[in-house]
Amino acid sequence: MGNSVQDKVVVVTGAGGGIGREMALAMAANGAKVVVNDIGAALSGAADAAMEGAAQKVVNEIKAAGGTAVANTDSVSTWASAEHIIQCALDTYGRIDGVVNNAGILRDRIFHKMSEDDWNSVIAVHLNGAFYMSRAAANPMRAQNSGAFVHMTSTSGLIGNFGQANYSAAKLGIAALSKSIALDMGRNRVRSNCIAPFAWSRMTSSIPTNTPEEKERAGQLQKMEARKVAPMAVYLISDAAAAVTGQIFGVRANEIMLFSQPRPIRSVHHTPEWTPEAIAKVAMPSMEKQFYPLDRSPDVVCWDPI
């Protein structure tokens, strides 16, 4: 592989397995010094003996291949612990050049059965975690006048999905967070972009397979290797992407997509002013052909992976 992130210091959260592991390995293979962060928990966020020491195992893989890495087991879900993760990079390597906000958990529930804890736990790791990690790295990046963030979003938020109100809200929020970081920190040459990954991982392995349609969807995802998401993350952290910021990319096997972002698509004016009756009679009939249907992610991204 190349050295497009040679000597850059990159934190990858949730890097003990799946897509995060592949991104950490790829960063190191391309010359980065990597902080491999993972708390070693189950997909739900609960303790899991099988994941214990996951971060160190990935560090061992990187070192065995001749790379440079250090393990970190702090959580992204609090301000203080996120500060510790970034401080680990500063203490070990003296700087921070990139953060990949990949850590995540799932607590899927149909909306009317979703508990307060289901909601708060997912928001804490995905959305709060992306904010805390980015905020912790912001001042060091400003001081060195450079840096890049890569945030993992999802078509569950960008398009929609069943039983994932917590996850969908967090992932769409991350897209907005990324855009705000790109706007606020552009003057300091700090970039921020999102990746919506399509890949078989611990996260997607929890997808239900109770119906023929669900089994078919899971089968399609199993064809999409987690390692194929990694090159895009390496590119977005690298100097080659110096002009790329505030964007949302999808990576699906050998396919890269650029996602649209909300813009007005139809406008209706009324004089002298709108009333509820006029809205019903004029505005809605004028707009309804442009209404979006209640699509889910597989309804929109419905072609076979390449």
Short mmCIF file of C-alpha atoms in Angstrom, two decimals:
data_model
loop_
_atom_site.label_atom_id
_atom_site.label_comp_id
_atom_site.label_asym_id
_atom_site.label_seq_id
_atom_site.Cartn_x
_atom_site.Cartn_y
_atom_site.Cartn_z
CA MET A 1 0.00 0.00 0.00
CA GLY A 2 1.02 3.64 -0.26
CA ASN A 3 1.96 6.24 2.32
CA SER A 4 -0.80 8.79 1.81
CA VAL A 5 -1.06 9.43 5.57
CA GLN A 6 2.65 8.95 6.30
CA ASP A 7 3.51 9.97 9.88
CA LYS A 8 0.04 11.40 10.56
CA VAL A 9 -1.38 10.60 13.99
CA VAL A 10 -4.86 9.15 13.63
CA VAL A 11 -7.37 8.01 16.26
CA VAL A 12 -9.85 5.37 15.14
CA THR A 13 -12.65 4.70 17.64
CA GLY A 14 -14.46 1.39 17.84
CA ALA A 15 -11.43 -0.16 16.13
CA GLY A 16 -11.40 -3.52 17.90
CA GLY A 17 -13.32 -5.25 15.11
CA GLY A 18 -15.31 -4.85 11.91
CA ILE A 19 -15.00 -1.67 9.87
CA GLY A 20 -13.04 0.12 12.61
CA ARG A 21 -10.38 -2.58 12.68
CA GLU A 22 -10.03 -2.47 8.90
CA MET A 23 -9.65 1.32 8.97
CA ALA A 24 -7.02 1.16 11.71
CA LEU A 25 -5.06 -1.49 9.80
CA ALA A 26 -5.29 0.54 6.58
CA MET A 27 -4.17 3.76 8.28
CA ALA A 28 -1.12 2.00 9.68
CA ALA A 29 -0.35 0.26 6.38
CA ASN A 30 -0.32 3.70 4.76
CA GLY A 31 2.17 5.08 7.26
CA ALA A 32 -0.01 6.58 10.00
CA LYS A 33 0.64 6.29 13.71
CA VAL A 34 -2.64 4.93 15.03
CA VAL A 35 -4.46 5.14 18.35
CA VAL A 36 -6.67 2.04 18.29
CA ASN A 37 -9.60 2.81 20.56
CA ASP A 38 -12.13 0.21 21.70
CA ILE A 39 -13.73 -0.42 25.10
CA GLY A 40 -14.15 -4.12 24.33
CA ALA A 41 -17.92 -4.32 24.65
CA ALA A 42 -20.79 -6.17 23.02
CA LEU A 43 -22.85 -4.60 20.24
CA SER A 44 -25.35 -3.38 22.85
CA GLY A 45 -22.58 -1.65 24.80
CA ALA A 46 -22.59 -4.23 27.61
CA ALA A 47 -19.42 -5.97 28.78
CA ASP A 48 -18.36 -8.87 26.57
CA ALA A 49 -15.52 -11.24 27.49
CA ALA A 50 -15.11 -12.16 23.83
CA MET A 51 -14.20 -8.55 23.00
CA GLU A 52 -11.86 -8.03 25.94
CA GLY A 53 -8.48 -6.79 24.79
CA ALA A 54 -9.77 -6.18 21.27
CA ALA A 55 -7.87 -2.89 20.87
CA GLN A 56 -4.57 -4.45 21.91
CA LYS A 57 -5.08 -7.36 19.51
CA VAL A 58 -5.41 -4.91 16.62
CA VAL A 59 -2.30 -3.05 17.84
CA ASN A 60 -0.44 -6.35 17.85
CA GLU A 61 -1.53 -6.97 14.25
CA ILE A 62 -0.32 -3.53 13.21
CA LYS A 63 3.04 -3.93 14.92
CA ALA A 64 3.52 -7.41 13.45
CA ALA A 65 3.09 -5.86 10.01
CA GLY A 66 5.71 -3.21 10.79
CA GLY A 67 3.33 -0.40 11.71
CA THR A 68 3.02 1.93 14.69
CA ALA A 69 0.06 1.88 17.07
CA VAL A 70 -1.05 2.16 20.66
CA ALA A 71 -4.20 0.82 22.31
CA ASN A 72 -6.74 2.90 24.21
CA THR A 73 -9.83 1.60 26.04
CA ASP A 74 -11.57 4.82 27.10
CA SER A 75 -15.21 5.41 26.17
CA VAL A 76 -16.21 8.05 23.62
CA SER A 77 -19.49 8.68 25.44
CA THR A 78 -18.35 11.30 27.97
CA TRP A 79 -16.50 14.60 27.64
CA ALA A 80 -13.73 13.52 30.05
CA SER A 81 -13.08 10.10 28.55
CA ALA A 82 -13.00 11.48 25.01
CA GLU A 83 -10.40 14.00 26.21
CA HIS A 84 -8.37 11.06 27.51
CA ILE A 85 -8.42 9.40 24.08
CA ILE A 86 -7.09 12.50 22.34
CA GLN A 87 -4.58 13.05 25.15
CA CYS A 88 -3.34 9.51 24.55
CA ALA A 89 -2.46 10.55 20.99
CA LEU A 90 -0.79 13.76 22.19
CA ASP A 91 1.16 12.03 24.96
CA THR A 92 2.29 9.16 22.74
CA TYR A 93 2.96 10.89 19.43
CA GLY A 94 2.92 14.62 20.16
CA ARG A 95 0.07 15.65 17.85
CA ILE A 96 -3.31 14.66 16.40
CA ASP A 97 -3.93 14.81 12.66
CA GLY A 98 -7.08 12.75 12.17
CA VAL A 99 -10.04 11.32 14.04
CA VAL A 100 -12.28 8.60 12.65
CA ASN A 101 -15.51 8.56 14.66
CA ASN A 102 -16.55 4.95 14.17
CA ALA A 103 -17.54 3.70 17.65
CA GLY A 104 -21.15 2.59 17.88
CA ILE A 105 -23.73 0.40 19.54
CA LEU A 106 -27.23 -0.76 18.63
CA ARG A 107 -30.42 -0.91 20.68
CA ASP A 108 -32.99 -1.55 17.94
CA ARG A 109 -36.63 -1.32 19.02
CA ILE A 110 -39.87 -0.50 17.25
CA PHE A 111 -40.63 3.11 18.21
CA HIS A 112 -43.54 2.54 20.59
CA LYS A 113 -41.41 0.05 22.58
CA MET A 114 -38.20 2.10 22.69
CA SER A 115 -37.16 2.91 26.26
CA GLU A 116 -35.43 5.98 27.58
CA ASP A 117 -32.27 3.92 28.06
CA ASP A 118 -32.44 2.56 24.50
CA TRP A 119 -32.54 6.15 23.25
CA ASN A 120 -29.95 7.67 25.57
CA SER A 121 -27.40 4.87 25.21
CA VAL A 122 -27.30 5.05 21.41
CA ILE A 123 -27.27 8.85 21.30
CA ALA A 124 -24.47 8.89 23.90
CA VAL A 125 -22.11 6.72 21.86
CA HIS A 126 -22.91 7.81 18.30
CA LEU A 127 -23.86 11.48 18.38
CA ASN A 128 -22.41 12.64 21.69
CA GLY A 129 -19.34 10.51 21.08
CA ALA A 130 -18.70 12.09 17.68
CA PHE A 131 -19.07 15.55 19.24
CA TYR A 132 -16.89 14.82 22.28
CA MET A 133 -14.11 13.29 20.20
CA SER A 134 -14.16 16.06 17.63
CA ARG A 135 -14.32 18.77 20.28
CA ALA A 136 -11.39 17.25 22.17
CA ALA A 137 -9.27 17.28 19.00
CA ALA A 138 -10.42 20.72 17.83
CA ASN A 139 -8.01 22.93 19.77
CA PRO A 140 -4.87 20.88 19.02
CA MET A 141 -5.84 20.88 15.35
CA ARG A 142 -6.46 24.62 15.38
CA ALA A 143 -3.06 25.17 16.99
CA GLN A 144 -1.28 23.22 14.25
CA ASN A 145 -3.56 24.68 11.53
CA SER A 146 -4.46 21.29 10.07
CA GLY A 147 -6.55 18.19 10.69
CA ALA A 148 -9.32 15.98 9.37
CA PHE A 149 -12.39 14.23 10.76
CA VAL A 150 -14.17 11.23 9.28
CA HIS A 151 -17.55 10.44 10.83
CA MET A 152 -19.50 7.27 10.17
CA THR A 153 -23.10 8.06 9.29
CA SER A 154 -25.70 5.62 7.93
CA THR A 155 -28.46 5.36 5.36
CA SER A 156 -30.68 4.52 8.32
CA GLY A 157 -30.48 8.22 9.10
CA LEU A 158 -30.00 9.62 5.60
CA ILE A 159 -32.90 7.60 4.15
CA GLY A 160 -34.68 5.66 6.91
CA ASN A 161 -35.18 2.23 8.43
CA PHE A 162 -37.54 0.30 10.69
CA GLY A 163 -36.93 0.00 14.43
CA GLN A 164 -34.00 2.41 14.57
CA ALA A 165 -35.31 5.79 15.70
CA ASN A 166 -32.39 6.19 18.13
CA TYR A 167 -29.71 5.09 15.65
CA SER A 168 -31.27 6.97 12.73
CA ALA A 169 -31.54 10.22 14.72
CA ALA A 170 -27.92 9.91 15.85
CA LYS A 171 -26.61 9.16 12.37
CA LEU A 172 -28.48 12.03 10.71
CA GLY A 173 -27.31 14.29 13.53
CA ILE A 174 -23.73 13.24 12.81
CA ALA A 175 -24.11 14.42 9.21
CA ALA A 176 -25.20 17.85 10.46
CA LEU A 177 -22.41 17.89 13.04
CA SER A 178 -19.85 17.14 10.34
CA LYS A 179 -21.12 19.98 8.16
CA SER A 180 -20.96 22.41 11.09
CA ILE A 181 -17.39 21.37 11.89
CA ALA A 182 -16.44 21.85 8.24
CA LEU A 183 -17.95 25.34 8.27
CA ASP A 184 -16.55 26.43 11.63
CA MET A 185 -13.05 25.01 11.27
CA GLY A 186 -12.35 25.54 7.59
CA ARG A 187 -10.40 28.72 8.39
CA ASN A 188 -7.98 26.53 10.36
CA ARG A 189 -7.56 24.07 7.45
CA VAL A 190 -9.50 21.43 9.37
CA ARG A 191 -11.78 19.26 7.23
CA SER A 192 -14.80 17.11 8.13
CA ASN A 193 -16.59 14.49 6.04
CA CYS A 194 -18.93 11.52 6.51
CA ILE A 195 -18.93 7.95 5.25
CA ALA A 196 -22.11 5.87 5.10
CA PRO A 197 -20.69 2.33 4.95
CA PHE A 198 -22.34 -0.70 3.41
CA ALA A 199 -20.56 -3.72 4.85
CA TRP A 200 -21.04 -6.90 6.83
CA SER A 201 -19.86 -6.26 10.38
CA ARG A 202 -20.92 -6.78 13.99
CA MET A 203 -23.33 -3.87 13.53
CA THR A 204 -25.09 -5.26 10.47
CA SER A 205 -24.99 -8.87 11.70
CA SER A 206 -27.81 -7.91 14.10
CA ILE A 207 -30.20 -7.20 11.20
CA PRO A 208 -33.28 -9.45 11.51
CA THR A 209 -33.53 -12.38 9.09
CA ASN A 210 -37.09 -13.51 9.82
CA THR A 211 -38.58 -12.96 6.38
CA PRO A 212 -37.38 -13.87 2.87
CA GLU A 213 -36.80 -10.17 2.16
CA GLU A 214 -34.72 -9.73 5.32
CA LYS A 215 -32.69 -12.84 4.52
CA GLU A 216 -32.03 -11.53 1.02
CA ARG A 217 -30.88 -8.18 2.38
CA ALA A 218 -28.53 -9.86 4.88
CA GLY A 219 -27.17 -12.01 2.07
CA GLN A 220 -26.41 -8.92 -0.01
CA LEU A 221 -24.62 -7.27 2.91
CA GLN A 222 -22.50 -10.35 3.49
CA LYS A 223 -21.01 -9.81 0.02
CA MET A 224 -19.74 -6.38 1.09
CA GLU A 225 -16.40 -6.66 2.87
CA ALA A 226 -15.60 -4.25 5.70
CA ARG A 227 -12.06 -3.77 4.38
CA LYS A 228 -13.43 -2.06 1.26
CA VAL A 229 -14.61 0.90 3.33
CA ALA A 230 -11.10 1.57 4.66
CA PRO A 231 -9.47 3.17 1.57
CA MET A 232 -12.04 5.99 1.58
CA ALA A 233 -11.28 6.77 5.23
CA VAL A 234 -7.54 6.82 4.51
CA TYR A 235 -8.10 9.12 1.54
CA LEU A 236 -10.27 11.56 3.52
CA ILE A 237 -7.64 11.85 6.26
CA SER A 238 -4.82 12.28 3.73
CA ASP A 239 -3.51 15.52 2.24
CA ALA A 240 -4.81 14.34 -1.14
CA ALA A 241 -8.29 15.27 0.12
CA ALA A 242 -7.29 18.83 1.06
CA ALA A 243 -10.15 20.29 -1.02
CA VAL A 244 -12.80 17.81 0.18
CA THR A 245 -14.90 18.86 3.18
CA GLY A 246 -18.52 18.88 4.31
CA GLN A 247 -19.44 15.92 2.08
CA ILE A 248 -21.26 12.62 2.65
CA PHE A 249 -19.95 9.56 0.82
CA GLY A 250 -21.33 6.05 0.61
CA VAL A 251 -18.99 3.08 0.17
CA ARG A 252 -20.56 -0.15 -1.01
CA ALA A 253 -18.16 -2.91 -2.10
CA ASN A 254 -16.36 -1.41 -5.15
CA GLU A 255 -18.81 1.49 -5.42
CA ILE A 256 -18.45 5.03 -4.06
CA MET A 257 -21.50 7.31 -3.88
CA LEU A 258 -21.87 11.02 -3.18
CA PHE A 259 -25.04 11.66 -1.19
CA SER A 260 -27.29 14.67 -1.71
CA GLN A 261 -27.93 17.10 1.11
CA PRO A 262 -31.29 18.79 1.84
CA ARG A 263 -32.11 21.71 -0.44
CA PRO A 264 -35.47 23.30 -1.39
CA ILE A 265 -37.03 21.43 -4.32
CA ARG A 266 -40.37 23.27 -4.67
CA SER A 267 -41.71 26.66 -3.64
CA VAL A 268 -45.27 28.00 -3.67
CA HIS A 269 -46.22 31.65 -3.03
CA HIS A 270 -49.60 33.08 -2.10
CA THR A 271 -50.87 36.65 -1.86
CA PRO A 272 -51.65 38.29 0.47
CA GLU A 273 -50.77 35.50 2.91
CA TRP A 274 -51.36 31.83 3.59
CA THR A 275 -54.33 30.52 5.53
CA PRO A 276 -54.79 26.90 6.59
CA GLU A 277 -57.53 26.59 3.96
CA ALA A 278 -55.31 28.01 1.20
CA ILE A 279 -52.48 25.66 2.20
CA ALA A 280 -54.85 22.70 1.84
CA LYS A 281 -56.28 23.95 -1.46
CA VAL A 282 -53.18 25.36 -3.19
CA ALA A 283 -49.85 24.57 -1.49
CA MET A 284 -50.20 20.85 -0.82
CA PRO A 285 -51.63 19.94 -4.28
CA SER A 286 -48.74 21.90 -5.83
CA MET A 287 -46.14 20.05 -3.77
CA GLU A 288 -47.50 16.54 -3.33
CA LYS A 289 -45.92 15.13 -6.49
CA GLN A 290 -42.54 15.97 -4.98
CA PHE A 291 -43.32 14.36 -1.61
CA TYR A 292 -40.86 11.68 -0.55
CA PRO A 293 -42.36 8.24 0.05
CA LEU A 294 -41.66 6.35 3.26
CA ASP A 295 -38.64 4.60 1.79
CA ARG A 296 -36.15 2.55 3.76
CA SER A 297 -32.49 2.26 2.93
CA PRO A 298 -32.88 -1.01 0.91
CA ASP A 299 -35.75 0.52 -1.10
CA VAL A 300 -33.49 3.29 -2.36
CA VAL A 301 -30.13 1.52 -2.59
CA CYS A 302 -31.70 -1.53 -4.20
CA TRP A 303 -29.20 -2.59 -6.88
CA ASP A 304 -26.74 -5.43 -6.49
CA PRO A 305 -23.30 -4.56 -5.11
CA ILE A 306 -20.49 -4.41 -7.63
#
